[in-house]
Tab-separated table of C-alpha atoms and ligand atoms in Angstrom:
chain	number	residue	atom	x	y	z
A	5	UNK	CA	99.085	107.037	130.495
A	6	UNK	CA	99.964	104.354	128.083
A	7	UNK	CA	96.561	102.191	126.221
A	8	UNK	CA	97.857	98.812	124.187
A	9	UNK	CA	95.566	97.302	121.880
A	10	UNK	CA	96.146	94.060	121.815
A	11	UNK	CA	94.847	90.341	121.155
A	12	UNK	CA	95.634	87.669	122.861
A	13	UNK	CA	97.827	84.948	119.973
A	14	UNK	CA	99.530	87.756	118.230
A	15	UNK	CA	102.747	87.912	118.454
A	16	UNK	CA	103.627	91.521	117.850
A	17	UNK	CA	101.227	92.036	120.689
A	18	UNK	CA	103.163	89.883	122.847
A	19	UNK	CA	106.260	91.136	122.488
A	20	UNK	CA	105.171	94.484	123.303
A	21	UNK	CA	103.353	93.898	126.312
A	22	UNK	CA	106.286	91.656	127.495
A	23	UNK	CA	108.639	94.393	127.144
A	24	UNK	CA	106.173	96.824	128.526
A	25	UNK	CA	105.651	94.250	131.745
A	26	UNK	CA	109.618	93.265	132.140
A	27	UNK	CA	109.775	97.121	132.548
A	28	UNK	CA	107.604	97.817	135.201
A	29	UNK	CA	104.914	99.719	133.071
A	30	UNK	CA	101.026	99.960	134.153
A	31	UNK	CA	98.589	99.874	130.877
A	32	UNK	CA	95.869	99.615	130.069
A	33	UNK	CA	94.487	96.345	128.044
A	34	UNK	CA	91.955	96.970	124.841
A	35	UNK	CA	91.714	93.554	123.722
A	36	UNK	CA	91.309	93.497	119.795
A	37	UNK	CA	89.497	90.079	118.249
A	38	UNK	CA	91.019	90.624	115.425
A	39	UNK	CA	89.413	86.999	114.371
A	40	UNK	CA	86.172	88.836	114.647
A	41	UNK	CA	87.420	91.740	112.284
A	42	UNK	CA	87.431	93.904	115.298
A	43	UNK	CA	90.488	95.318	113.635
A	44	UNK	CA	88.449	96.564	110.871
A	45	UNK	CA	86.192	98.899	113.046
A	46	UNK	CA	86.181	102.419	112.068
A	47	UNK	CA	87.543	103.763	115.053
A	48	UNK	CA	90.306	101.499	115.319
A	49	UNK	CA	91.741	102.083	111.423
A	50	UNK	CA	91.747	105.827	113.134
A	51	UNK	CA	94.780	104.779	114.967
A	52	UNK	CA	96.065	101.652	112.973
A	53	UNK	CA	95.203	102.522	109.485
A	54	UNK	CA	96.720	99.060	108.471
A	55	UNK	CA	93.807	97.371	110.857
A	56	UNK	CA	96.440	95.181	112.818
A	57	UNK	CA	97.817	95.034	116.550
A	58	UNK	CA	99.640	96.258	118.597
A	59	UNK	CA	99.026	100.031	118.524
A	60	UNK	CA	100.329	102.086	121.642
A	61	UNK	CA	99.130	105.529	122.680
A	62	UNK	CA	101.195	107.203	125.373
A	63	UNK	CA	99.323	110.169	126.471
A	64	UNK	CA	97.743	110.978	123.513
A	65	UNK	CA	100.622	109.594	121.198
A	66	UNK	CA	99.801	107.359	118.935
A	67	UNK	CA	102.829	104.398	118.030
A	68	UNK	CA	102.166	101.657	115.277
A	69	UNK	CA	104.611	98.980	114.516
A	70	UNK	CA	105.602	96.759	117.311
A	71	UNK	CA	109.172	96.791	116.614
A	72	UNK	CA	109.298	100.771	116.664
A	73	UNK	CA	107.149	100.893	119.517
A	74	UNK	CA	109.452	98.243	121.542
A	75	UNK	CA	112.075	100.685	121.120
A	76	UNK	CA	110.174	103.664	121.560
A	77	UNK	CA	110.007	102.042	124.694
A	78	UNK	CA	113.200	101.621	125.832
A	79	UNK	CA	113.868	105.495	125.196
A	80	UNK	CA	111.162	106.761	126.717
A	81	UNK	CA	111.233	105.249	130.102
A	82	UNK	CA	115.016	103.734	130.445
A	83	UNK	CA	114.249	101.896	133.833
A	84	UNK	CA	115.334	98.492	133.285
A	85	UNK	CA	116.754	98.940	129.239
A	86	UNK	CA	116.524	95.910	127.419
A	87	UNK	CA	118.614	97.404	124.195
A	88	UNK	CA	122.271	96.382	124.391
A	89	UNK	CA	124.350	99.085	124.808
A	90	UNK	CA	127.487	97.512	122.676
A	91	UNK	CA	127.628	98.701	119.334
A	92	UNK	CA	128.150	94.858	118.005
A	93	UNK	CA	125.238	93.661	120.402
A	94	UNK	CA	123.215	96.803	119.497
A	95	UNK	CA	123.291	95.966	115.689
A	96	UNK	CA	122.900	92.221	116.104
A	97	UNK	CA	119.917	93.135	117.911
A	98	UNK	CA	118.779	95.438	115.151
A	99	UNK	CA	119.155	92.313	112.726
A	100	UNK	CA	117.395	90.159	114.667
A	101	UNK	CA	114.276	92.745	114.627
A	102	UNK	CA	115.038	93.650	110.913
A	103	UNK	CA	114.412	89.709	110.162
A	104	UNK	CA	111.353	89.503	112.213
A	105	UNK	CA	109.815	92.238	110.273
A	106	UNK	CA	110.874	91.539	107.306
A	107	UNK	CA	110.649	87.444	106.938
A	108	UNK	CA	110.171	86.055	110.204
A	109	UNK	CA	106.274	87.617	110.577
A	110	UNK	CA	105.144	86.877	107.237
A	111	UNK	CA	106.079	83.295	107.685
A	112	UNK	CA	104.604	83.574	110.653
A	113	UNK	CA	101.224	84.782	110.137
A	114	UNK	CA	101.518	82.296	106.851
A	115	UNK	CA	102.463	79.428	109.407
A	116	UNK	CA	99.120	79.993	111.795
A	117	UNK	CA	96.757	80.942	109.131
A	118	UNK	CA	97.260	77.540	107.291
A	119	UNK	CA	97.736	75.394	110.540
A	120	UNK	CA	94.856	76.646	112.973
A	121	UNK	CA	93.722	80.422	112.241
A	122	UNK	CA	91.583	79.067	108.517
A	123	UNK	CA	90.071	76.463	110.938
A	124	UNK	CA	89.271	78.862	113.726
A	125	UNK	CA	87.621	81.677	111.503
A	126	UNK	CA	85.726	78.892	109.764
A	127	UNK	CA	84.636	77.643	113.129
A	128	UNK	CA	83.559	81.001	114.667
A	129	UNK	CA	82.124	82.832	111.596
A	130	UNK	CA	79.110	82.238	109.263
A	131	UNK	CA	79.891	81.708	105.276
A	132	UNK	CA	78.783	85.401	105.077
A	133	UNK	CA	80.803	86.639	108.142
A	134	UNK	CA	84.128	84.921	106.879
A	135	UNK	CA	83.646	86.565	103.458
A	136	UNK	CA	83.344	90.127	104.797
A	137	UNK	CA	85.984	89.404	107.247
A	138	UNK	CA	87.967	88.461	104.048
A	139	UNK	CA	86.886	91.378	102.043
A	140	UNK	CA	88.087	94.080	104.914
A	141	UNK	CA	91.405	93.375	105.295
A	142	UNK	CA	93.453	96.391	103.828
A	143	UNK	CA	96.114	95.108	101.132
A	144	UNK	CA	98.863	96.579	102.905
A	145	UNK	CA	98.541	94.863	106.292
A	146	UNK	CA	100.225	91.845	107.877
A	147	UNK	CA	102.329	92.100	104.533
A	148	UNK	CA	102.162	94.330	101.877
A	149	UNK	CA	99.304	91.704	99.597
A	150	UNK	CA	98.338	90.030	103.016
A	151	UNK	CA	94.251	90.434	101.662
A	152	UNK	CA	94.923	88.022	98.752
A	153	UNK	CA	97.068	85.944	100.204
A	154	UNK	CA	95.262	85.716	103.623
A	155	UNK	CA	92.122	84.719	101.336
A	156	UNK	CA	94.306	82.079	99.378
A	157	UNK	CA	95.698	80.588	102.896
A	158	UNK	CA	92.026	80.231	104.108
A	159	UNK	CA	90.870	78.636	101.061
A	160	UNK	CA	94.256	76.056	100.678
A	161	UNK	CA	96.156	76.201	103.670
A	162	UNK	CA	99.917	74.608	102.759
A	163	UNK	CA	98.714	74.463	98.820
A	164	UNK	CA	98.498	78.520	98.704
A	165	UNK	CA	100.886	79.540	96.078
A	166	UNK	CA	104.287	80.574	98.353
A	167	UNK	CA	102.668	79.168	102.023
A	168	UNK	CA	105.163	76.236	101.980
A	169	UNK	CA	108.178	78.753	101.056
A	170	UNK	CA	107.134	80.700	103.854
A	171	UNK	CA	107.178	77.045	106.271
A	172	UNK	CA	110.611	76.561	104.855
A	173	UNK	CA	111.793	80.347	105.918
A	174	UNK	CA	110.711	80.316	109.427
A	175	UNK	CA	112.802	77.105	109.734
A	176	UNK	CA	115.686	78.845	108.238
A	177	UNK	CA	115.241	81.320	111.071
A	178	UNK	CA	114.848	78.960	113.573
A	179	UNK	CA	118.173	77.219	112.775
A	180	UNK	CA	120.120	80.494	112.429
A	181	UNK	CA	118.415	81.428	116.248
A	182	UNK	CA	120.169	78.212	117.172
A	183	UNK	CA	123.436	78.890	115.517
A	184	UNK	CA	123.752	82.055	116.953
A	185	UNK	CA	122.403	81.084	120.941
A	186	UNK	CA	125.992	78.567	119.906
A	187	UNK	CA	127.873	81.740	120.357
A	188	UNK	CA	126.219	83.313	123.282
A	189	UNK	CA	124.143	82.484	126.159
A	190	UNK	CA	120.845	84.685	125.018
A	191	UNK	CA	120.031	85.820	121.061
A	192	UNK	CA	122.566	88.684	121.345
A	193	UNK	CA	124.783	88.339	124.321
A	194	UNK	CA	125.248	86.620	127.532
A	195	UNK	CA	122.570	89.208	128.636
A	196	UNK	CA	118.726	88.859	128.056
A	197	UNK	CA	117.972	91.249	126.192
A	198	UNK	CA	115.481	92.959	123.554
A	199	UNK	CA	115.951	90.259	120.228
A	200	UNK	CA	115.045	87.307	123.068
A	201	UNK	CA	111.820	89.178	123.783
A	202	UNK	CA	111.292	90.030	119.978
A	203	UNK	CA	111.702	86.554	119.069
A	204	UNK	CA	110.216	84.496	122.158
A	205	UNK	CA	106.692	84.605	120.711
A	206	UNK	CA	107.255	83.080	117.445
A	207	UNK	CA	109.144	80.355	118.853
A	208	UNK	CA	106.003	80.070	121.530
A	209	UNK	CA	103.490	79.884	118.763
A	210	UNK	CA	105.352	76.673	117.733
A	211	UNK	CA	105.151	75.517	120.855
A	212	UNK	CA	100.803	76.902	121.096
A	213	UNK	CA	100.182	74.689	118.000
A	214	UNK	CA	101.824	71.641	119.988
A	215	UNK	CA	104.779	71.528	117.213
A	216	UNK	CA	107.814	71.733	119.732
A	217	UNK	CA	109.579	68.716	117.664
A	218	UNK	CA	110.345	71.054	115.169
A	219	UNK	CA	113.202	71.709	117.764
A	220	UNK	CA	113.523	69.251	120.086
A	221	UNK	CA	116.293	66.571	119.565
A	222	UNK	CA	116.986	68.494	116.420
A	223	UNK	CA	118.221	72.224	117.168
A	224	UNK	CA	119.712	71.900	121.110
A	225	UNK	CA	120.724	75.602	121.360
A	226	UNK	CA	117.283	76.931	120.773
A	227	UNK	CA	115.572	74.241	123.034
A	228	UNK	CA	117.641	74.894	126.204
A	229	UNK	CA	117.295	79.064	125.348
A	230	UNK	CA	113.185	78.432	125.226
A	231	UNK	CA	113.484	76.361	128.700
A	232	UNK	CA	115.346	79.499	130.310
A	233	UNK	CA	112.559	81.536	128.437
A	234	UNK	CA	109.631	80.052	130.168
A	235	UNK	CA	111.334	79.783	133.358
A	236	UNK	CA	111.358	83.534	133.371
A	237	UNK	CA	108.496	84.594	135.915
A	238	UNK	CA	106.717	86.874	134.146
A	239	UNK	CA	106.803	84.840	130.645
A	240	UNK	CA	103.717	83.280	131.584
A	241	UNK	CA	101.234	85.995	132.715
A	242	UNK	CA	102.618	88.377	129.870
A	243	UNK	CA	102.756	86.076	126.813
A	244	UNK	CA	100.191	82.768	127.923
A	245	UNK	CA	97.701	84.393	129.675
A	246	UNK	CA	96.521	86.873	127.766
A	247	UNK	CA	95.729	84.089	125.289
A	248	UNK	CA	91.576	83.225	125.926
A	249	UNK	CA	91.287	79.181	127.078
A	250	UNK	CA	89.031	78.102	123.859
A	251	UNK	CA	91.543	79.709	121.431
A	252	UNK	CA	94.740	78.375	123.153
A	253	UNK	CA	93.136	75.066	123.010
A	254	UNK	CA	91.636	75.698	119.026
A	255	UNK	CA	95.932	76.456	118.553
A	256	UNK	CA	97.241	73.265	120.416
A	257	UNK	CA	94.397	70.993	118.467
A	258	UNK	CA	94.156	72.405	115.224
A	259	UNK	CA	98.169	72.703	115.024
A	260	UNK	CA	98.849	69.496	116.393
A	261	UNK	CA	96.475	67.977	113.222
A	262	UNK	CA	98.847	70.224	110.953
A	263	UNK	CA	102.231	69.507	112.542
A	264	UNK	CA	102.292	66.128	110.332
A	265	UNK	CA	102.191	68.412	107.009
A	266	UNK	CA	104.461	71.202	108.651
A	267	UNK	CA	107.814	68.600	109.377
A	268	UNK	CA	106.953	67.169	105.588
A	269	UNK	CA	107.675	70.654	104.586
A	270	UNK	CA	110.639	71.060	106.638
A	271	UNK	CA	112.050	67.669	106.515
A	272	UNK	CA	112.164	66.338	110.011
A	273	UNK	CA	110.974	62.790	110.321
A	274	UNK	CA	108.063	62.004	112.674
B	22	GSH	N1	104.304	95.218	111.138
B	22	GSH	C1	103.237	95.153	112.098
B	22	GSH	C2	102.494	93.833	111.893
B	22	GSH	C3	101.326	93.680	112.866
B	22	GSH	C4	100.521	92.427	112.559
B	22	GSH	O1	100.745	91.755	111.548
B	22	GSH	N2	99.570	92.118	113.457
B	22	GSH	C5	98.730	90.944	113.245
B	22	GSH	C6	98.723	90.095	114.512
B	22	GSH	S1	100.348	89.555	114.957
B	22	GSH	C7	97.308	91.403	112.974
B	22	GSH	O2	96.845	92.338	113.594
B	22	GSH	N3	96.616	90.762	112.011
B	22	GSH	C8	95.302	91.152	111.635
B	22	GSH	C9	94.806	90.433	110.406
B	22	GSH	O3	95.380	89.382	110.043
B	22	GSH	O4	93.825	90.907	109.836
B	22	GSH	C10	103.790	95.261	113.518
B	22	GSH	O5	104.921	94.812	113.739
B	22	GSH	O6	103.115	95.832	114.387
């Protein structure tokens, strides 16, 4: 028996319930709001004492950390593997999820808070609801000070001390995705493999907050690997829908207003 808890625009969520579909595994869904502060219930810090998602429970396990749990995964049902098996496409693939953890997330969740997620929590929750929503977020969380910073983000978006650093690292990552999809058909071979699925949601959240030109006509490689990514038939129900309609549209309009600030950051002319 295998439980995710999930939500449906994060992307450590969506890479595990991507892997968990392109593998042919039933679960069952418990959707998180964690822009409610759902993560912050009682119950829930039981199993993810950080209060984020994903968090897995495989008959009666409990597995945080969507980058352990991905591979967690792949050993404990091997039907359809998506770890390379090469030692050199092994370890690349290991870098790739290395990065993701370590600099690709926090830019990440830095990137959505100040583009849409402020605006959406400010939309959905009363002064007093935002403030205790604020105040329950566990230091060590997203990122090991994600409660002041999250605060900071919500109060000045791109003028939070570090945010624009953080714009200007997830475009370093970007570019080095396209330098290596140069080499090889897919992130880590000319096989699809686990780094594509690690990485396909943060270059889809681009793509949520309608800010696709931070690729197109500018980094080729990653643009044709993210058509062959959504032509992949279960892409769509395992990352997209999942996502609730008034959120996916809150992304696409409150990112589109920010994508103007975003390539200032980055440098690409609009
Ligand atoms: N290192 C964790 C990070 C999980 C994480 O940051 N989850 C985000 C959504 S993608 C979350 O739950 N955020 C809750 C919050 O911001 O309070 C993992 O890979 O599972």
């Amino acid at each position: 028996m295998l439980d995710l808890y999930h939500h449906g625009s994060s992307v450590c969520a969506a890479k595990v319930r991507w892997a968990m579909i392109l593998k042919g595994l039933d679960f069952e869904a418990h959707y998180v709001d964690i822009l409610k502060g759902e993560q912050f219930e009682p119950d829930y810090i039981k199993i993810n004492p950080k209060a984020v998602v994903p968090s897995l429970i495989h008959d009666g396990k409990i597995l945080n950390e969507s980058t352990v749990i991905m591979e967690y995964l792949d050993l404990a049902f091997p039907q359809k593997p998506l770890t390379p098996k090469d030692p050199f496409e092994y370890v690349k693939t290991r870098y790739w999820t290395k990065i993701l953890d370590e600099h690709l997330h926090p830019a990440c969740g830095t990137l959505t808070f100040a583009s849409a997620h402020r605006h959406i929590v400010r939309k959905n929750l009363s002064e007093k609801e935002l403030e205790e929503f604020l105040a329950s977020t566990p230091d060590h969380s997203v990122t090991v000070d994600w409660a002041g910073f999250k605060k900071q983000v919500v109060k000045y978006g791109f003028d939070a001390p570090g945010a624009k650093d953080k714009v200007r690292l997830y475009d370093k990552y970007l570019k080095k995705m396209d330098s290596d999809l140069q080499q090889t058909k897919w992130l880590c071979s000319d096989e699809f493999g686990l780094a594509d699925v690690a990485l396909t949601p943060y270059v889809n959240r681009v793509a949520m907050m309608g800010m696709s030109d931070w690729w197109e006509g500018r980094l080729p490689y990653l643009a044709d690997w993210w058509q062959r990514i959504q032509q992949i038939p279960s892409f769509k129900p395992a990352i997209l829908d999942w996502c609730p309609e008034d959120l996916t549209n809150d992304l696409l309009v409150f990112g589109s207003k920010s994508w103007p600030e975003v390539a200032e950051i980055i440098e690409v002319e609009i």
